[in-house]
Coordinates of C-alpha atoms in Angstrom, one line a residue:
Chain M
M277 CA 7.3 73.6 -10.9
V278 CA 10.3 74.9 -9.1
L279 CA 7.7 73.6 -5.9
L280 CA 9.0 70.1 -7.9
H281 CA 12.2 70.1 -6.7
T282 CA 12.4 71.8 -3.5
N283 CA 12.0 67.6 -2.1
R284 CA 15.3 65.5 -4.4
K285 CA 17.0 64.5 -1.2
K286 CA 15.8 61.4 0.2
K287 CA 13.7 62.5 3.2
R288 CA 14.8 61.8 5.8
R289 CA 13.1 62.3 8.7
K290 CA 13.6 62.6 12.8
S291 CA 13.4 60.5 15.2
V292 CA 13.8 60.4 19.0
D293 CA 14.8 56.5 20.2
D294 CA 15.2 55.4 23.2
R295 CA 17.6 57.4 25.6
G296 CA 15.6 60.1 24.3
K297 CA 18.6 62.1 21.8
E298 CA 17.3 62.9 18.3
V299 CA 18.0 60.4 15.5
I300 CA 17.8 60.9 11.1
L301 CA 16.2 57.9 9.5
I302 CA 16.8 57.8 6.0
D303 CA 14.3 55.5 4.5
D304 CA 14.6 54.5 0.7
D305 CA 10.9 53.9 0.8
E306 CA 10.2 57.1 1.4
I307 CA 11.0 58.8 -1.2
D308 CA 8.0 60.5 -2.9
R309 CA 8.9 59.1 -6.5
I310 CA 7.6 61.9 -8.6
S311 CA 9.5 64.2 -7.2
D312 CA 12.2 62.6 -8.9
L313 CA 11.2 62.9 -12.5
P314 CA 12.5 65.7 -13.9
A315 CA 10.1 68.2 -14.7
N316 CA 9.2 68.2 -18.5
V317 CA 7.9 64.4 -17.2
V318 CA 6.1 65.7 -15.2
D319 CA 4.7 67.4 -17.3
I320 CA 5.1 65.6 -19.7
I321 CA 3.0 63.0 -18.2
L322 CA 0.0 65.6 -17.4
K323 CA -0.2 66.8 -20.5
D324 CA -2.8 65.0 -21.4
V325 CA -4.3 65.3 -18.4
P326 CA -8.6 66.5 -18.6
F327 CA -8.2 70.8 -16.2
N328 CA -10.2 68.5 -13.7
E329 CA -8.4 66.1 -12.7
L330 CA -5.3 68.3 -12.6
A331 CA -7.5 70.0 -10.2
R332 CA -7.0 67.3 -7.8
T333 CA -3.4 67.1 -7.5
S334 CA -3.4 70.0 -5.6
V335 CA -4.4 68.4 -2.4
L336 CA -2.0 65.5 -3.2
S337 CA 0.4 67.6 -0.3
K338 CA 1.5 71.4 0.1
K339 CA 4.4 70.9 -2.6
W340 CA 1.9 69.9 -4.5
R341 CA -1.1 72.9 -3.9
F342 CA -0.5 75.0 -6.9
F343 CA 1.5 72.7 -9.1
W344 CA -1.2 72.6 -11.4
T345 CA -1.1 76.9 -11.3
T346 CA 2.5 76.5 -13.1
H347 CA 0.7 73.5 -15.6
P348 CA 0.9 74.0 -19.4
T349 CA -1.4 72.7 -20.3
I350 CA -5.1 73.5 -19.6
K351 CA -7.4 71.0 -21.0
L352 CA -10.9 72.1 -20.6
D353 CA -12.5 69.8 -22.9
G354 CA -16.2 67.7 -23.3
N355 CA -15.5 65.4 -19.9
F356 CA -14.3 69.1 -17.8
F357 CA -17.9 70.1 -18.7
E358 CA -19.3 67.0 -18.1
D359 CA -17.6 66.6 -14.8
I360 CA -18.5 70.1 -13.4
N361 CA -21.6 69.6 -14.6
N362 CA -22.8 66.1 -12.7
N363 CA -21.3 67.7 -9.6
A364 CA -24.2 68.9 -7.6
G365 CA -23.2 72.5 -6.2
L366 CA -22.0 73.3 -9.3
A367 CA -24.5 72.8 -11.9
E368 CA -25.8 77.1 -11.2
Y369 CA -22.3 78.4 -11.3
E370 CA -21.6 79.7 -15.4
F371 CA -18.9 77.9 -17.5
N372 CA -17.3 81.4 -18.6
N373 CA -16.9 82.2 -14.5
I374 CA -15.1 78.8 -14.5
I375 CA -13.3 79.8 -17.8
D376 CA -12.6 83.3 -16.1
K377 CA -11.2 82.0 -12.3
I378 CA -9.4 79.3 -14.0
L379 CA -7.1 81.6 -16.6
L380 CA -6.6 84.4 -13.9
Q381 CA -5.3 82.2 -11.2
H382 CA -2.5 79.7 -13.7
V383 CA 0.3 82.1 -13.9
G384 CA 3.4 81.5 -16.5
T385 CA 4.0 80.2 -19.8
I386 CA 0.4 78.4 -21.4
D387 CA 2.0 75.3 -24.2
K388 CA -1.4 74.3 -24.5
F389 CA -5.3 75.3 -24.7
V390 CA -8.0 72.5 -25.0
L391 CA -11.6 74.1 -25.0
D392 CA -14.4 72.4 -25.7
V393 CA -17.2 74.4 -25.7
S394 CA -19.1 72.2 -27.5
T395 CA -22.2 71.6 -24.7
I396 CA -22.0 74.9 -23.0
D397 CA -23.4 78.6 -23.5
I398 CA -20.7 80.5 -23.7
D399 CA -20.3 84.1 -25.3
E400 CA -18.1 85.3 -28.3
W401 CA -17.1 88.0 -26.1
D402 CA -16.2 85.7 -23.4
L403 CA -14.7 83.7 -25.8
D404 CA -12.2 86.0 -27.8
H405 CA -10.7 87.9 -24.5
W406 CA -9.5 83.8 -22.8
L407 CA -8.5 82.9 -27.4
L408 CA -6.4 86.6 -26.5
Y409 CA -5.4 85.9 -22.9
V410 CA -3.2 82.1 -24.0
T411 CA -2.2 84.1 -27.4
K412 CA -0.2 86.3 -25.0
K413 CA 0.3 83.8 -22.6
G414 CA 1.8 82.1 -25.7
V415 CA 0.0 79.0 -26.1
K416 CA 1.4 76.8 -29.1
E417 CA -0.6 74.6 -29.3
L418 CA -4.6 75.6 -29.6
T419 CA -7.3 72.9 -29.9
L420 CA -11.2 75.0 -30.5
D421 CA -13.9 72.8 -30.4
N422 CA -17.4 74.6 -31.4
S423 CA -19.2 72.3 -33.1
N424 CA -23.2 71.9 -32.5
Q425 CA -23.2 76.3 -31.6
D426 CA -23.0 79.1 -34.4
P427 CA -20.1 78.8 -36.3
Y428 CA -17.3 81.4 -34.2
T429 CA -16.0 84.2 -36.1
L430 CA -11.9 83.2 -35.2
P431 CA -11.1 86.5 -33.3
L432 CA -7.9 88.6 -34.8
C433 CA -5.4 87.8 -32.1
I434 CA -5.4 83.9 -34.0
F435 CA -3.9 85.8 -36.9
D436 CA -1.9 88.4 -34.8
C437 CA -0.2 84.9 -32.9
S438 CA 0.0 83.3 -36.1
S439 CA 4.6 82.1 -36.2
T440 CA 3.8 80.8 -32.4
F441 CA 1.4 78.2 -33.0
T442 CA 3.0 74.9 -33.1
F443 CA -0.7 73.1 -33.1
L444 CA -3.4 74.7 -34.0
S445 CA -7.2 72.2 -34.0
I446 CA -10.0 74.1 -35.3
S447 CA -13.4 73.9 -35.8
N448 CA -16.4 75.4 -36.9
C449 CA -15.7 78.4 -36.5
M450 CA -15.3 81.4 -39.1
F451 CA -11.8 81.3 -40.3
K452 CA -11.1 84.6 -42.2
P453 CA -7.5 85.7 -42.0
P454 CA -6.8 89.0 -42.3
N455 CA -5.0 91.1 -45.0
P456 CA -2.3 90.6 -45.1
N457 CA -1.8 87.0 -45.0
K458 CA 0.3 86.7 -42.1
V459 CA 2.7 82.8 -41.8
F460 CA 1.8 80.7 -39.6
S461 CA 6.3 80.2 -39.8
N462 CA 6.2 77.0 -37.3
L463 CA 2.7 75.2 -37.5
L464 CA 3.6 71.5 -37.9
E465 CA -0.1 70.7 -37.7
L466 CA -3.6 71.9 -38.6
H467 CA -6.9 70.2 -37.5
L468 CA -9.6 72.0 -39.3
K469 CA -13.2 71.2 -39.2
F470 CA -16.7 71.7 -39.6
I471 CA -15.6 75.2 -41.7
N472 CA -17.3 76.8 -44.7
F473 CA -14.8 78.6 -46.5
L474 CA -16.3 81.1 -48.3
A475 CA -13.4 82.8 -50.9
T476 CA -10.3 82.6 -51.1
H477 CA -7.6 82.7 -48.7
D478 CA -4.1 82.3 -49.2
I479 CA -2.4 80.0 -45.8
D480 CA 1.4 80.2 -46.0
A481 CA 2.3 77.7 -43.2
P482 CA 6.6 76.9 -44.6
L483 CA 7.1 73.9 -42.2
L484 CA 3.4 72.6 -42.6
K485 CA 3.7 68.4 -42.3
T486 CA 0.0 67.0 -41.8
L487 CA -3.3 68.7 -42.6
T488 CA -6.6 67.3 -42.3
F489 CA -10.0 68.3 -43.4
T490 CA -13.5 66.9 -41.4
S491 CA -16.1 68.2 -43.4
C492 CA -15.2 71.4 -43.8
N493 CA -16.7 73.1 -47.5
R494 CA -15.0 74.3 -50.5
I495 CA -11.7 73.2 -49.4
H496 CA -10.6 74.2 -52.6
F497 CA -10.2 78.5 -51.9
L498 CA -7.7 77.1 -50.1
L499 CA -4.3 78.3 -51.6
F500 CA -1.4 76.5 -48.9
F501 CA 2.3 77.2 -49.4
A502 CA 3.5 74.4 -47.2
P503 CA 5.4 72.5 -48.8
K504 CA 6.5 70.0 -45.9
V505 CA 3.2 68.9 -46.3
E506 CA 3.5 65.6 -45.8
N507 CA 0.8 63.5 -44.5
L508 CA -3.4 64.9 -45.8
T509 CA -6.3 63.4 -44.5
I510 CA -9.4 64.6 -46.2
N511 CA -12.5 63.7 -44.8
D512 CA -15.6 63.9 -46.1
S513 CA -15.2 67.7 -47.9
H514 CA -17.1 68.9 -50.5
E515 CA -16.2 69.3 -53.6
L516 CA -13.0 68.8 -54.3
Q517 CA -11.2 70.1 -57.1
V518 CA -7.5 68.8 -58.9
S519 CA -5.7 72.4 -58.6
F520 CA -6.3 72.3 -54.8
F521 CA -3.3 68.6 -55.0
E522 CA -1.6 71.1 -57.2
N523 CA -0.5 73.0 -53.2
F524 CA 1.2 69.4 -52.1
P525 CA 3.6 68.3 -54.3
N526 CA 5.5 66.4 -51.2
V527 CA 2.9 64.7 -50.0
K528 CA 3.1 61.2 -48.7
V529 CA 0.7 59.7 -46.9
L530 CA -2.6 60.3 -48.3
H531 CA -6.3 59.6 -46.8
I532 CA -9.5 59.9 -48.6
F533 CA -13.0 59.6 -47.4
I534 CA -15.8 60.9 -49.6
P535 CA -19.2 59.3 -48.9
Y536 CA -21.8 58.1 -51.4
N537 CA -24.5 60.7 -49.7
L538 CA -21.1 63.8 -51.9
E539 CA -20.8 61.6 -54.8
E540 CA -23.1 63.9 -56.4
D541 CA -21.3 66.9 -55.9
Y542 CA -18.8 66.2 -59.0
A543 CA -21.5 66.8 -62.0
D544 CA -18.5 65.0 -64.0
G545 CA -18.1 62.0 -62.5
R546 CA -14.8 62.5 -61.7
F547 CA -12.5 64.8 -59.3
I548 CA -8.7 64.1 -60.2
T549 CA -7.9 61.0 -62.0
W550 CA -4.4 58.4 -61.1
S551 CA -2.3 60.0 -63.8
K552 CA -3.5 63.5 -62.9
L553 CA -2.9 62.0 -58.8
L554 CA 0.8 60.7 -59.4
A555 CA 1.7 63.0 -61.6
L556 CA 1.2 65.9 -58.9
C557 CA 1.5 64.2 -56.0
P558 CA 5.4 62.4 -56.9
N559 CA 6.2 60.9 -53.4
L560 CA 2.7 59.3 -52.2
T561 CA 4.6 56.3 -49.9
G562 CA 0.3 55.3 -48.3
I563 CA -2.5 56.2 -49.7
C564 CA -5.8 55.4 -48.7
F565 CA -9.2 55.9 -50.5
S566 CA -12.2 55.2 -49.5
N567 CA -15.1 53.2 -52.2
C568 CA -16.3 56.8 -53.9
C569 CA -12.9 58.2 -53.5
V570 CA -11.3 55.4 -56.4
R571 CA -14.3 55.6 -58.2
L572 CA -14.7 59.4 -58.6
L573 CA -10.8 58.3 -59.9
G574 CA -11.7 55.8 -62.2
L575 CA -13.2 56.7 -64.7
E576 CA -9.9 58.2 -67.6
I577 CA -8.1 55.5 -70.4
I578 CA -6.7 53.3 -68.3
P579 CA -2.4 53.0 -69.7
K580 CA -0.8 49.7 -68.8
M581 CA 1.9 52.0 -66.3
F582 CA 0.1 55.5 -65.1
N583 CA 3.2 57.8 -65.0
P584 CA 6.9 57.0 -67.6
E585 CA 8.9 57.3 -63.7
P586 CA 7.2 54.6 -61.4
S587 CA 5.8 55.7 -57.7
Q588 CA 7.1 55.1 -54.4
L589 CA 3.6 54.4 -53.3
E590 CA 4.7 50.7 -50.4
H591 CA 1.7 50.7 -48.9
V592 CA -2.2 50.6 -50.4
R593 CA -5.9 50.4 -49.1
L594 CA -8.5 51.3 -51.9
G595 CA -12.1 50.3 -51.3
L596 CA -12.7 48.8 -54.0
Q597 CA -15.4 47.4 -56.3
L598 CA -14.4 44.4 -57.6
F599 CA -16.5 43.5 -60.1
D600 CA -16.3 47.1 -62.0
I601 CA -13.6 46.2 -65.2
D602 CA -13.6 50.5 -64.3
L603 CA -11.8 50.1 -61.0
V604 CA -10.3 46.9 -61.2
S605 CA -7.9 47.5 -63.8
G606 CA -7.4 51.6 -62.2
A607 CA -6.5 49.8 -58.9
L608 CA -4.2 47.2 -61.1
S609 CA -2.5 49.8 -63.4
L610 CA -1.6 51.7 -60.2
I611 CA -0.1 48.7 -58.8
R612 CA 1.8 47.7 -61.9
S613 CA 2.9 50.9 -61.7
S614 CA 4.0 50.8 -57.7
P615 CA 7.0 48.6 -57.3
K616 CA 8.3 49.4 -54.3
L617 CA 4.5 48.5 -53.4
R618 CA 4.6 46.2 -49.6
V619 CA 0.9 46.3 -48.4
L620 CA -2.0 45.7 -50.2
Q621 CA -5.0 46.1 -48.7
I622 CA -8.9 46.2 -50.4
Q623 CA -12.0 46.6 -49.1
A624 CA -14.1 44.4 -51.4
L625 CA -17.7 46.6 -51.3
P626 CA -20.5 43.7 -52.8
N627 CA -21.9 43.6 -56.2
R628 CA -25.8 44.2 -54.9
N629 CA -27.7 45.4 -58.0
G630 CA -25.7 41.8 -59.9
Q631 CA -23.5 43.5 -62.6
D632 CA -22.1 41.2 -64.9
I633 CA -18.8 40.4 -63.7
E634 CA -17.8 38.5 -67.7
D635 CA -15.3 41.8 -68.1
V636 CA -13.2 41.8 -65.3
L637 CA -13.0 38.5 -64.9
M638 CA -11.7 38.4 -68.4
Y639 CA -9.3 41.3 -67.7
L640 CA -7.9 39.3 -64.8
N641 CA -7.6 35.4 -66.1
D642 CA -5.0 37.6 -68.6
P643 CA -1.8 36.8 -68.9
S644 CA -1.1 40.0 -69.5
C645 CA -2.8 41.7 -66.8
V646 CA 0.0 41.0 -64.3
N647 CA 3.3 40.6 -66.3
Q648 CA 6.0 41.2 -64.2
P649 CA 5.8 40.0 -60.8
L650 CA 5.7 42.5 -57.2
E651 CA 9.4 41.8 -56.0
M652 CA 8.4 43.6 -52.8
L653 CA 5.1 42.9 -52.6
Q654 CA 4.7 41.2 -48.8
Y655 CA 1.1 41.4 -46.9
V656 CA -1.7 40.6 -49.2
E657 CA -5.8 41.2 -46.9
L658 CA -9.6 41.2 -48.9
K659 CA -11.3 42.8 -46.0
D660 CA -16.1 42.4 -46.8
F661 CA -15.0 38.8 -48.6
E662 CA -18.0 38.2 -50.6
G663 CA -16.9 34.5 -51.9
T664 CA -17.4 35.9 -55.4
Q665 CA -14.7 34.9 -58.7
S666 CA -13.4 38.1 -59.6
E667 CA -12.4 37.9 -55.2
F668 CA -10.6 34.4 -56.7
I669 CA -9.5 35.3 -59.1
F670 CA -7.8 38.5 -57.7
L671 CA -6.2 36.6 -55.3
N672 CA -5.0 34.4 -57.1
L673 CA -3.4 35.9 -59.5
M674 CA -1.2 38.3 -56.3
L675 CA -0.4 34.1 -54.1
W676 CA 0.4 33.8 -58.2
K677 CA 3.1 37.5 -58.6
C678 CA 3.7 38.0 -55.5
P679 CA 7.6 35.8 -54.7
S680 CA 8.1 38.0 -51.3
L681 CA 4.2 37.4 -50.4
S682 CA 4.4 36.9 -46.5
Q683 CA 0.8 37.2 -44.9
M684 CA -1.2 36.8 -46.5
I685 CA -4.6 37.9 -45.2
I686 CA -9.5 37.8 -45.8
R687 CA -11.7 38.8 -43.6
P688 CA -15.2 37.9 -44.8
S689 CA -18.1 39.5 -45.0
N690 CA -20.8 39.0 -42.4
G691 CA -23.5 38.3 -45.0
I692 CA -20.9 35.3 -46.6
D693 CA -22.6 31.8 -46.6
E694 CA -19.8 29.8 -44.1
A695 CA -19.8 26.3 -46.4
D696 CA -18.7 28.7 -49.2
K697 CA -16.3 30.5 -47.3
W698 CA -14.8 27.0 -46.4
R699 CA -15.2 26.2 -50.2
F700 CA -12.8 29.1 -51.2
F701 CA -10.4 29.2 -48.7
A702 CA -10.2 25.7 -48.9
L703 CA -9.4 26.4 -52.9
L704 CA -7.3 29.0 -52.7
L705 CA -5.0 26.8 -49.4
Q706 CA -3.8 24.3 -53.3
S707 CA -3.9 28.1 -55.4
Y708 CA 0.4 28.6 -57.1
R709 CA 2.1 30.6 -54.7
A710 CA 5.1 31.6 -55.4
S711 CA 6.3 32.2 -52.4
S712 CA 7.3 29.5 -50.1
T713 CA 6.6 31.4 -47.0
V714 CA 2.7 32.7 -47.7
Q715 CA 0.7 31.9 -44.8
I716 CA -2.3 32.1 -46.0
L717 CA -5.5 33.3 -43.3
L718 CA -9.4 33.8 -43.0
L719 CA -9.5 36.5 -40.1
P720 CA -13.2 37.1 -38.4
Chain K
M96 CA 39.1 55.3 -30.1
A97 CA 38.4 53.9 -32.9
S98 CA 35.3 52.8 -34.1
S99 CA 35.1 49.4 -34.7
T100 CA 33.4 48.0 -37.7
T101 CA 32.8 44.6 -39.0
G102 CA 32.0 44.3 -43.1
E103 CA 29.4 47.1 -42.9
K104 CA 27.4 47.6 -39.8
K105 CA 29.2 50.4 -37.5
I106 CA 29.2 48.5 -34.2
L107 CA 28.5 50.7 -30.8
T108 CA 29.1 49.3 -26.4
L109 CA 27.2 50.8 -24.5
K110 CA 27.6 50.8 -20.1
G111 CA 25.6 50.6 -18.9
G112 CA 25.0 52.0 -14.3
D113 CA 26.6 48.3 -12.8
N114 CA 28.8 47.9 -15.8
E115 CA 27.9 45.7 -18.4
E116 CA 28.2 46.0 -21.4
F117 CA 26.2 45.8 -24.2
I118 CA 27.4 45.6 -28.1
L119 CA 24.9 47.1 -30.6
E120 CA 25.2 47.7 -33.5
E121 CA 25.3 52.2 -34.3
S122 CA 22.7 52.6 -36.5
L123 CA 19.7 51.1 -33.2
V124 CA 21.4 53.9 -31.2
L125 CA 20.1 57.6 -33.6
Q126 CA 17.2 56.7 -32.6
S127 CA 19.3 59.1 -29.4
E128 CA 19.3 62.1 -30.0
L129 CA 21.9 62.2 -27.1
L130 CA 23.6 58.6 -28.4
K131 CA 23.3 59.6 -31.9
N132 CA 24.5 63.6 -31.4
M133 CA 27.3 61.7 -29.5
V134 CA 28.5 59.6 -32.3
K135 CA 27.9 62.0 -34.7
E136 CA 30.3 64.0 -32.9
E137 CA 33.0 62.4 -31.1
R138 CA 33.0 59.2 -33.3
V139 CA 33.1 57.3 -30.2
S140 CA 32.8 53.4 -30.2
S141 CA 31.9 52.6 -26.7
I142 CA 30.0 55.0 -24.4
P143 CA 30.0 54.7 -20.7
L144 CA 25.9 55.4 -19.3
P145 CA 26.7 54.8 -15.5
S146 CA 23.2 56.8 -14.6
I147 CA 21.8 54.2 -16.2
K148 CA 20.4 50.0 -14.0
S149 CA 21.6 47.5 -16.9
K150 CA 18.0 46.6 -16.6
T151 CA 16.6 49.6 -17.8
L152 CA 19.4 49.2 -20.5
V153 CA 18.8 45.9 -21.8
K154 CA 14.7 47.2 -21.7
I155 CA 15.5 50.0 -23.7
I156 CA 17.6 48.7 -26.4
E157 CA 15.1 45.7 -27.2
Y158 CA 12.6 49.0 -27.3
L159 CA 15.3 50.4 -30.4
K160 CA 15.3 46.7 -32.3
K161 CA 11.4 46.3 -32.4
H162 CA 11.5 49.8 -33.6
A163 CA 14.1 49.4 -36.5
E164 CA 11.9 46.8 -37.2
L165 CA 9.0 47.9 -37.4
T166 CA 6.9 48.0 -41.1
P167 CA 3.3 48.9 -42.1
S168 CA 2.7 44.9 -42.7
N169 CA 4.4 44.0 -38.0
K170 CA 1.8 47.3 -37.2
E171 CA 0.1 45.9 -35.4
E172 CA 3.0 44.2 -34.0
F173 CA 4.4 45.8 -33.0
K174 CA 1.8 46.9 -30.6
N175 CA 1.4 44.7 -28.9
F176 CA 4.9 44.4 -28.1
E177 CA 4.4 48.5 -27.0
K178 CA 1.8 47.6 -24.5
E179 CA 3.6 44.3 -23.1
F180 CA 6.7 46.9 -22.5
V181 CA 5.3 48.9 -20.1
N182 CA 3.4 46.9 -18.7
V183 CA 5.5 46.2 -15.4
V184 CA 5.6 47.2 -12.1
L185 CA 6.0 51.2 -11.7
E186 CA 9.5 51.6 -9.8
E187 CA 10.6 49.8 -13.2
L188 CA 8.9 52.1 -15.8
L189 CA 9.8 55.6 -13.4
D190 CA 12.9 54.6 -14.3
I191 CA 12.8 53.2 -17.7
T192 CA 11.0 57.0 -18.3
V193 CA 14.0 58.2 -16.8
A194 CA 16.4 56.9 -18.9
V195 CA 14.7 57.8 -21.3
N196 CA 13.7 61.2 -21.1
Y197 CA 17.5 61.2 -20.1
L198 CA 18.7 59.2 -23.5
K199 CA 16.3 61.8 -25.5
I200 CA 13.9 59.1 -27.7
N201 CA 10.5 61.4 -28.3
G202 CA 8.7 59.3 -29.0
L203 CA 9.2 56.5 -26.6
L204 CA 9.2 58.8 -24.2
E205 CA 4.9 60.1 -25.3
F206 CA 4.7 56.9 -24.8
C207 CA 6.4 56.3 -21.5
C208 CA 5.1 58.5 -19.7
Q209 CA 1.4 58.1 -21.4
A210 CA 1.3 55.2 -19.6
V211 CA 2.2 56.6 -15.9
A212 CA -0.8 59.2 -17.0
D213 CA -2.4 55.6 -17.0
R214 CA -1.5 54.2 -13.2
I215 CA -3.3 57.2 -11.9
K216 CA -6.3 58.1 -14.4
D217 CA -9.5 58.5 -12.4
K218 CA -7.6 57.3 -9.3
S219 CA -8.6 58.8 -5.9
V220 CA -6.2 61.6 -4.2
E221 CA -5.5 58.9 -2.4
A222 CA -4.5 56.1 -4.2
V223 CA -2.3 58.5 -6.3
R224 CA -0.5 59.7 -2.9
K225 CA -0.4 55.5 -2.2
I226 CA 1.1 55.1 -6.1
F227 CA 3.7 57.9 -5.4
R228 CA 4.5 58.1 -2.4
I229 CA 3.7 61.3 -1.9
E230 CA 3.2 63.0 2.0
S231 CA 0.5 64.3 2.7
D232 CA 1.5 67.5 4.3
F233 CA -2.1 69.4 5.3
T234 CA -3.0 69.6 8.8
P235 CA -6.0 67.4 9.3
E236 CA -8.1 71.4 9.4
E237 CA -6.5 71.4 6.2
E238 CA -7.6 68.8 4.3
S239 CA -11.1 68.5 6.4
E240 CA -11.3 71.9 4.5
F241 CA -10.5 70.9 1.0
R242 CA -12.9 68.0 1.4
K243 CA -15.4 70.6 1.9
E244 CA -14.2 73.4 -0.7
T245 CA -13.5 70.9 -3.7
P246 CA -15.9 66.8 -2.4
E247 CA -14.8 66.0 -6.7
A248 CA -11.1 66.4 -5.6
F249 CA -11.0 62.9 -3.9
E250 CA -13.4 61.1 -5.5
G251 CA -12.0 58.6 -7.6
D252 CA -10.6 54.8 -7.5
L253 CA -9.1 53.7 -4.5
D254 CA -7.8 51.1 -6.5
D255 CA -4.0 51.9 -5.2
T256 CA -1.4 48.9 -6.4
T257 CA 0.9 50.0 -8.1
N258 CA 0.8 47.7 -11.4

């Protein structure tokens, strides 16, 4: 980094005038633009540059010759390994040799280390050493992608340095924290992917803000002390349990995506109810739930309002079978319980089995269905609009009950008949609207 | 200087490098860590920023306004605005980036830096040299040696337009 600052002044160029005397010319245009930038800005610009591109800077000029060796980020991602693979003459190099050399030449601290070994063959033994090396160099942000390989057991150095990390993204690893537990005292983001948890683990992360699980098994084994988690995303992960949400009383934004094939993991057809969820996580401002997730919440006797206290929800996004009375009444109760709701996005699911929708129509047509106007609701979107009557009545209801509505977006599904689509749209335009300024748009 | 108020909203004046003055609501500048500290600790109502060109300041204030209006329902619009925001000649983008770094507007700094990084992504060494006006001070012998050693370093897009 020091190298960058040696040349901050305007470049002076020596020249010889017509009498043979040396003069110094200063030319504004000759200022090397990047040398004028503060060092931390250069570091941020090159923060996410994969190593192969970073290495190229070494042939820019002398000043840049060893820049990479002090740059605090080393990103050895899939791109990098592909690049090496494609360059003739390098193919026979062993990858571990290359990684060794890079780490050996690097001087100074390493803040961020990204290693994607999903496409290359390496020894666990080597991996242990690299991780030991970067943790010794004070790595704060670590990404290790081990997908497509045998699960790798995270070495102890990861837990020994637990207090240094601010960002961890780990995939396909065995997670066995030592006893007694180490505290991840500075960790802000944790992303776990393809991990099977086999036993109960305590994870102490007092500052953790963002937590993501993707395709993990038995996450209910994890006991978190993470009172500051605000963003929680659960993708594809098996066997969710009520107790899991007790870990995160302050979560604000919750994404849960459960695919169809995992539904059978929930023998009694649910993992939590709306009421319980809203009671455990009273600070939710945004939720995004897939259709299966909504179905697994649906079974309870739906009250008019979920909690004595209204929810804080401002943004709700649901996959919803608008023909199923249990789901519709659950969603409507959620809407009624959320006086701060501003954005509502529904993805409609097709009624393939031709389920009877009489119950839903009766429910939505009942004047007491939404008894209070939804004062704050500004934006309603219906995705995969099928042109069914229940959808139409639902949209009508929103137009009728939302005095602040500014936009209603309808995105038809691919299967919908062109004529039907326009007929419904025309009908909708004639509906009563509580808001005089609402735009109703049919978008692809 | 006492801070002036109109109604509930506190007003603040920012003075750009060419002494041009910009009057705005104090709440807007709180997005800048630097200005936030100045406003909170020293209760100033006018802040000179001699190192920032007025043209740059205009852009940054425009961003602060848009960012303050950001809601879940206009996210798309904001993204488009951000895209347009960095769609300026490199010189201007670098000016903005340096100013944002100075003002400590963290989210915007990352965004601007990424925009600079995008300009040199996949570019050849020659193109990057031209874009940043870096003069190669290697001898021709050194240069040809690098080319032999690491030919891949010299591959890439030769397009050196800076916009």
